[in-house]
Short mmCIF file of C-alpha atoms and ligand atoms in Angstrom, two decimals:
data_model
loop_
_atom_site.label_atom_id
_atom_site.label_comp_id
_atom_site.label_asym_id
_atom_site.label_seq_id
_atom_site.Cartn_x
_atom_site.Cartn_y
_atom_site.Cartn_z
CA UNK A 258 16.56 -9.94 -8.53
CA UNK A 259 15.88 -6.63 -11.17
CA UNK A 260 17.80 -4.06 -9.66
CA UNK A 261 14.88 -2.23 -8.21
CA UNK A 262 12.69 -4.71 -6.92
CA UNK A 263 10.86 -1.83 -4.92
CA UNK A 264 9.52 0.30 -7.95
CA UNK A 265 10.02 -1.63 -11.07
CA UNK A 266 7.01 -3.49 -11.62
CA UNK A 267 5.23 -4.87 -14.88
CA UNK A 268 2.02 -6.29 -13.33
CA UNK A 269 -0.55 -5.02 -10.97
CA UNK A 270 -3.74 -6.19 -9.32
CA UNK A 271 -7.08 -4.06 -8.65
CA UNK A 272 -10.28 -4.62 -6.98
CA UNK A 273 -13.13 -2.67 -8.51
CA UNK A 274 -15.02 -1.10 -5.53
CA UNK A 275 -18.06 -2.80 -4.60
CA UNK A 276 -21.44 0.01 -3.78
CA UNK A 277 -21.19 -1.67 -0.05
CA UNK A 278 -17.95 0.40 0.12
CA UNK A 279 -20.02 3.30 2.11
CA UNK A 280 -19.56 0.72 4.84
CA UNK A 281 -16.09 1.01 4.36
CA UNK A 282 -13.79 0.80 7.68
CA UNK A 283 -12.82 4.55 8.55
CA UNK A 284 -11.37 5.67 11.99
CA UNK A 285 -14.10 8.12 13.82
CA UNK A 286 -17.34 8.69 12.34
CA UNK A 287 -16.70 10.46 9.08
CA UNK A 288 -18.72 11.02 6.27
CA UNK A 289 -19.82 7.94 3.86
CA UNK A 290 -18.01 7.88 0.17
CA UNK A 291 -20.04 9.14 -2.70
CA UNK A 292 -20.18 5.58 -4.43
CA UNK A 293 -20.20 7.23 -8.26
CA UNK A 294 -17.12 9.79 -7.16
CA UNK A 295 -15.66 6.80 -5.79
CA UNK A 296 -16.06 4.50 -9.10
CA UNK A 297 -14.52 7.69 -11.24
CA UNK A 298 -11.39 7.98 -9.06
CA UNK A 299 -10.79 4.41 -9.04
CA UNK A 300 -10.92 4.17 -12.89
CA UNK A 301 -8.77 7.21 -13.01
CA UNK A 302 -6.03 5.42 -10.69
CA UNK A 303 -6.47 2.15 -12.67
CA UNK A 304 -5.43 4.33 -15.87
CA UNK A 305 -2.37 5.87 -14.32
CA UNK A 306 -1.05 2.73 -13.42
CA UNK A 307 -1.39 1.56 -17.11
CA UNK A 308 0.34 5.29 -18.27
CA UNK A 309 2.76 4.01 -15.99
CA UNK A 310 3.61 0.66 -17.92
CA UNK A 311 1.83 -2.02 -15.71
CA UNK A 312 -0.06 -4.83 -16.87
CA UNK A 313 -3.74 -4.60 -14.93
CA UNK A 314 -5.59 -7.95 -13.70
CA UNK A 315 -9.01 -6.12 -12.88
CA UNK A 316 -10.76 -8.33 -10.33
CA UNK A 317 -14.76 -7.45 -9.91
CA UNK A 318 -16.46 -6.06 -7.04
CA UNK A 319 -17.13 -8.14 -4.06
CA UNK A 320 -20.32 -6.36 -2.01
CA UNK A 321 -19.31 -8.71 0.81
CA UNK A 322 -16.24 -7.00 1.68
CA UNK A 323 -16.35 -3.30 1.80
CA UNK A 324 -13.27 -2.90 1.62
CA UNK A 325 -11.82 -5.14 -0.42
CA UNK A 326 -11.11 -2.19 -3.43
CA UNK A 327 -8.35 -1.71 -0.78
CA UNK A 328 -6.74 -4.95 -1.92
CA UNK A 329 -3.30 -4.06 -0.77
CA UNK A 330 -4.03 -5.24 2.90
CA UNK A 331 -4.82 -8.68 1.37
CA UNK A 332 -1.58 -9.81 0.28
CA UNK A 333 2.21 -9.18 -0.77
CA UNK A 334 3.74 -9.78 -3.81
CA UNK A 335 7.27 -10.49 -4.39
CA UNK A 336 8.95 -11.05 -7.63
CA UNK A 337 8.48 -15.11 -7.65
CA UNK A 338 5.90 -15.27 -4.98
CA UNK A 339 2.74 -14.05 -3.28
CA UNK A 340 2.13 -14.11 0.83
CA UNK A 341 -1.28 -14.69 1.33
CA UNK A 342 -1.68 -12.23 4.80
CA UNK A 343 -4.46 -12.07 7.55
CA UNK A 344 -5.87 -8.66 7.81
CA UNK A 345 -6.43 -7.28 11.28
CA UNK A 346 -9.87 -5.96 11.06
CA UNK A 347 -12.86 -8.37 11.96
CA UNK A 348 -15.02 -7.30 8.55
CA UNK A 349 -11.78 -7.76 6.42
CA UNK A 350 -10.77 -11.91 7.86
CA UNK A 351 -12.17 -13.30 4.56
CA UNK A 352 -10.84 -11.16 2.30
CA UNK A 353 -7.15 -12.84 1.78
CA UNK A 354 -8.65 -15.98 1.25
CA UNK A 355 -10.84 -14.82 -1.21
CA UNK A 356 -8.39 -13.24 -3.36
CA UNK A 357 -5.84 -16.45 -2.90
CA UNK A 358 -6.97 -18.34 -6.30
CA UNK A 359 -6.09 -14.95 -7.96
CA UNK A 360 -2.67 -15.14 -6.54
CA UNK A 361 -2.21 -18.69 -7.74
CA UNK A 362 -2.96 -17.83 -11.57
CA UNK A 363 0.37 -15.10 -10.87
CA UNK A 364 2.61 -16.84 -9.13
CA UNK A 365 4.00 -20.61 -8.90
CA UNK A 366 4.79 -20.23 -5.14
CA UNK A 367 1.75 -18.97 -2.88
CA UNK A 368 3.01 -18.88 0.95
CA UNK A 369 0.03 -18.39 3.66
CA UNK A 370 1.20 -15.93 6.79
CA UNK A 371 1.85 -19.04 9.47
CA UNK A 372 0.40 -18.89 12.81
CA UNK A 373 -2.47 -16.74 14.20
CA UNK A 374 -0.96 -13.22 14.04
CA UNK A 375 -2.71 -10.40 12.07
CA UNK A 376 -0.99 -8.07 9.53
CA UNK A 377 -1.95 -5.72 7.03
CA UNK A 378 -0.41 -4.90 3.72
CA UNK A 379 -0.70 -1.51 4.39
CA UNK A 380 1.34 -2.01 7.37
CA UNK A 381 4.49 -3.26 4.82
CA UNK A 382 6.84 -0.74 2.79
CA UNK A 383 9.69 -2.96 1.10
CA UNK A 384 12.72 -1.46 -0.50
CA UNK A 385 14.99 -3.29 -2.29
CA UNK A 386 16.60 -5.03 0.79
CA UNK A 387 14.59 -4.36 4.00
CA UNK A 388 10.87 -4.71 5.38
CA UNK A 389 9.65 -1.61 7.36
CA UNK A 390 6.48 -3.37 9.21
CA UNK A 391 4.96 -1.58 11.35
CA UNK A 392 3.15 -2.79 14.33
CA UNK A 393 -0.65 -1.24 14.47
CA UNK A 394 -4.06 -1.68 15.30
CA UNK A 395 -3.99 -4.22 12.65
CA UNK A 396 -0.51 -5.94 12.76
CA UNK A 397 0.99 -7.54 16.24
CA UNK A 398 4.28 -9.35 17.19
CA UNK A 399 2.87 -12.79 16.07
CA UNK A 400 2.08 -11.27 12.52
CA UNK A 401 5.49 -9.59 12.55
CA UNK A 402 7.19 -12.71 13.37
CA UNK A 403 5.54 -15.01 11.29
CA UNK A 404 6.31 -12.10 8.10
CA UNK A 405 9.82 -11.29 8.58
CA UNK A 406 10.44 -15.43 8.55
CA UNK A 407 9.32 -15.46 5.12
CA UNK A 408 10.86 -12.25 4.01
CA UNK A 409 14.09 -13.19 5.20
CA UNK A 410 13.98 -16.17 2.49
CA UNK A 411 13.63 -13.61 -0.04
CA UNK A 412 16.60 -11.44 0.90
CA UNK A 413 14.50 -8.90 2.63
CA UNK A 414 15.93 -8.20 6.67
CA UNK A 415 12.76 -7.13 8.19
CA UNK A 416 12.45 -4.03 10.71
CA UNK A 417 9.97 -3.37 13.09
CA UNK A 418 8.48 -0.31 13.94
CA UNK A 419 5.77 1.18 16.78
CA UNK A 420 3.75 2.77 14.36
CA UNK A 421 2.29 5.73 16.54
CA UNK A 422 -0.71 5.15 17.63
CA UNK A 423 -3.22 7.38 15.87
CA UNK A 424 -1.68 6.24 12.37
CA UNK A 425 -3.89 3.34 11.18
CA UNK A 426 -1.37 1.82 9.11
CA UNK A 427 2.43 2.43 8.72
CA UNK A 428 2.17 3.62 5.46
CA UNK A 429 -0.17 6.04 5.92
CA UNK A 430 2.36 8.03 6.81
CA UNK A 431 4.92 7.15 4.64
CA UNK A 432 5.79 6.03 0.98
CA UNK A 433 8.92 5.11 -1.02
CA UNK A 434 10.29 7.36 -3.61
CA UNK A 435 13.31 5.31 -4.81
CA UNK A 436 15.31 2.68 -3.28
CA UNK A 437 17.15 5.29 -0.99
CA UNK A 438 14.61 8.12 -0.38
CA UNK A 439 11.15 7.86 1.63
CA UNK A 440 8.31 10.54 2.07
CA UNK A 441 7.22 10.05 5.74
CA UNK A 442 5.42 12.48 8.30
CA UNK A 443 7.31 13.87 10.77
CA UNK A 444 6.15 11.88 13.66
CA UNK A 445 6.73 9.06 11.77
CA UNK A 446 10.46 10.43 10.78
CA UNK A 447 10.75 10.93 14.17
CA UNK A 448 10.53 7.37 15.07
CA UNK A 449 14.19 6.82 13.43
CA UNK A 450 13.45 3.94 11.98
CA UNK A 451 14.44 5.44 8.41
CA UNK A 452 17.90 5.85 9.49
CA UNK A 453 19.61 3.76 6.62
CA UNK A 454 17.34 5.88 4.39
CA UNK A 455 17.08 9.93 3.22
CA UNK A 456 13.83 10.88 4.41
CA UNK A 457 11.94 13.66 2.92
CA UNK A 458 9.50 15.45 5.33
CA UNK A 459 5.89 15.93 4.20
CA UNK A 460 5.36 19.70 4.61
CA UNK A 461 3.96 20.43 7.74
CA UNK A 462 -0.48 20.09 7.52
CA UNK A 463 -0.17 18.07 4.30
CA UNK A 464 0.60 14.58 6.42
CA UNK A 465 -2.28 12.96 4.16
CA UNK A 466 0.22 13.44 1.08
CA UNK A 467 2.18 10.93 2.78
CA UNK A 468 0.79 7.67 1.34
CA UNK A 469 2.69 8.01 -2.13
CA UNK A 470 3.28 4.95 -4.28
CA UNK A 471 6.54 4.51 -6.75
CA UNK A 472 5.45 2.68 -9.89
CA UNK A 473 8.44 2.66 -12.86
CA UNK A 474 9.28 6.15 -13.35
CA UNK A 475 6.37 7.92 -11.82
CA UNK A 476 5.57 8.55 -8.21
CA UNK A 477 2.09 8.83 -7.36
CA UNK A 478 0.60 11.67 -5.59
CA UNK A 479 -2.87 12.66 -3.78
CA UNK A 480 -3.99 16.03 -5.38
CA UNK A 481 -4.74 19.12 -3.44
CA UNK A 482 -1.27 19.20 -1.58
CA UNK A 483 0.41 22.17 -3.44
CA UNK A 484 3.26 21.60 -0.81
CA UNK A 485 3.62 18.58 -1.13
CA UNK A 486 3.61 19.25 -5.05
CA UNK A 487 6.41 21.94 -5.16
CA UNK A 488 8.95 19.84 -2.85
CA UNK A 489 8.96 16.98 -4.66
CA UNK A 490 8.90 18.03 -8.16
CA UNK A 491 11.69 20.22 -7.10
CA UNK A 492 13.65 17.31 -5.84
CA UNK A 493 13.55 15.90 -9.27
CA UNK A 494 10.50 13.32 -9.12
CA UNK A 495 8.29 12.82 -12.04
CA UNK A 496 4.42 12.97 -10.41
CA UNK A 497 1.52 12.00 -11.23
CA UNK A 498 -1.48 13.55 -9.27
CA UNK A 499 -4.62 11.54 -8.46
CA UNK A 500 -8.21 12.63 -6.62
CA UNK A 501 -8.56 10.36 -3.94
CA UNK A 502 -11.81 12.55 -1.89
CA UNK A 503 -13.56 9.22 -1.40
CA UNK A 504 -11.56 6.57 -0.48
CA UNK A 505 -10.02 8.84 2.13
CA UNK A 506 -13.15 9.43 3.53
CA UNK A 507 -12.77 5.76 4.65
CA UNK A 508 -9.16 5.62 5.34
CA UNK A 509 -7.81 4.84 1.76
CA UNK A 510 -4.95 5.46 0.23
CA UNK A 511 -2.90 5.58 -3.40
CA UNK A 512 -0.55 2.41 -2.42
CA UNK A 513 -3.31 0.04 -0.68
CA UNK A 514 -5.88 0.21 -4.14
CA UNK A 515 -3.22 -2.46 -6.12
CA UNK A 516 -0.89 -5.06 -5.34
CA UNK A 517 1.96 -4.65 -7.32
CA UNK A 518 4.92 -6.84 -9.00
N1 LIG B 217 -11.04 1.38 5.22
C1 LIG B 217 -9.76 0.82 5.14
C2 LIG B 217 -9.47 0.00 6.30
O1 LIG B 217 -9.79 0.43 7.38
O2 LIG B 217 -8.96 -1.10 6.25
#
């Protein structure tokens, strides 16, 4: 195991979003994605994560999942092996599937999520040694189970947390910034599940700065949260800052646009 297994990576996975991503998911009736905005920001991100040292497998756009750019949700992916999941979301069943002949070029050992439960990858922050899952519109108890029974074969002890319940996934309000520290809201703070962990607070009316994502030596951060910014530069973090207008118009965030290892 590399010492931090939760932010060292060398390889990462993207999805190149597809023009049907207007269609994308998004929680109340919110204004479509610009599709070119969208397509500049996601070539942006892709180019941070290579600044950031990672090896990119680009996959193309699929116009028959809208939200497939969001290709965290899909899957997880461990240092010697990938966990095909089942995403909660009726438009998003196929999408794991799809992306499973992907995961077996990367990995020797491709596990499918037993049983019938749902979960999302954006409903999974790992550290080095535990499994935050949180339970959502989009993960249950069955999907919980059925991923903390694998994890636990990979030294991970999995916890489970009520993710409140106008949070779509547990890690939009939350995001690791090294194996002891975590950037969560305050509701979700307030949840005590971090207990084991320093939390830092996302300043109060930046909670959409929450969904950071720890690649190597950089942490990734949405722009326009000056707050947000400030407190974390000043606790010694080295940031990068990405636009991220349009794929937060449907609910999308900096960790669920790779799938990293
Ligand atoms: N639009 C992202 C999701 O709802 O899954």
């Amino acid at each position: 195991m590399s010492k931090n297994r939760c932010f060292q990576f060398s390889r990462a996975i993207t999805r190149s979003p597809a023009p049907t991503v207007v269609d994308g998911l998004r929680d109340g009736d919110g204004s479509d994605p610009d599709f070119t905005t969208f397509q500049t920001q996601h070539k942006a991100y892709i180019a941070a994560l290579e600044k950031a040292g990672v090896k990119l497998t680009r996959l193309p756009q699929t116009a028959k999942f809208p939200d497939s750019v969001f290709i965290e949700d899909a899957a997880i992916c461990l240092q010697d092996a990938a966990i095909v999941l089942r995403p909660g979301a009726p438009s998003r069943f196929g999408e794991a599937e799809f992306l499973r002949p992907v995961l077996e070029q990367h990995f020797s050992k491709v596990i499918d999520l037993p049983g019938d439960g749902t979960l999302d990858g954006g409903d999974v922050l790992l550290t080095n040694h535990h499994a935050f899952i949180g339970l959502s519109e989009r993960t249950n108890q069955a999907g919980f189970d059925a991923l903390a029974s694998i994890l636990l074969q990979f030294d991970y002890q999995s916890i489970k947390v009520e993710t409140p319940s106008d949070i779509l996934h547990f890690k939009t309000d939350c995001g690791l910034l090294d194996e002891g520290t975590i950037f969560a809201t305050k509701k979700l703070a307030a949840t005590g599940c971090f207990s084991d962990y320093r939390v830092i607070e996302v300043p109060e009316g930046e909670e959409a700065a929450a969904n950071i994502v720890r690649i190597n030596d950089v942490v990734f951060l949405s722009s326009n949260y000056p707050n947000s910014k400030k407190l974390l530069q000043k606790s010694g973090y080295n940031l990068v800052t990405l636009d991220i207008s349009e794929p937060a118009k449907i609910d999308g965030g900096l960790s669920c646009m790779s799938l990293r290892f």
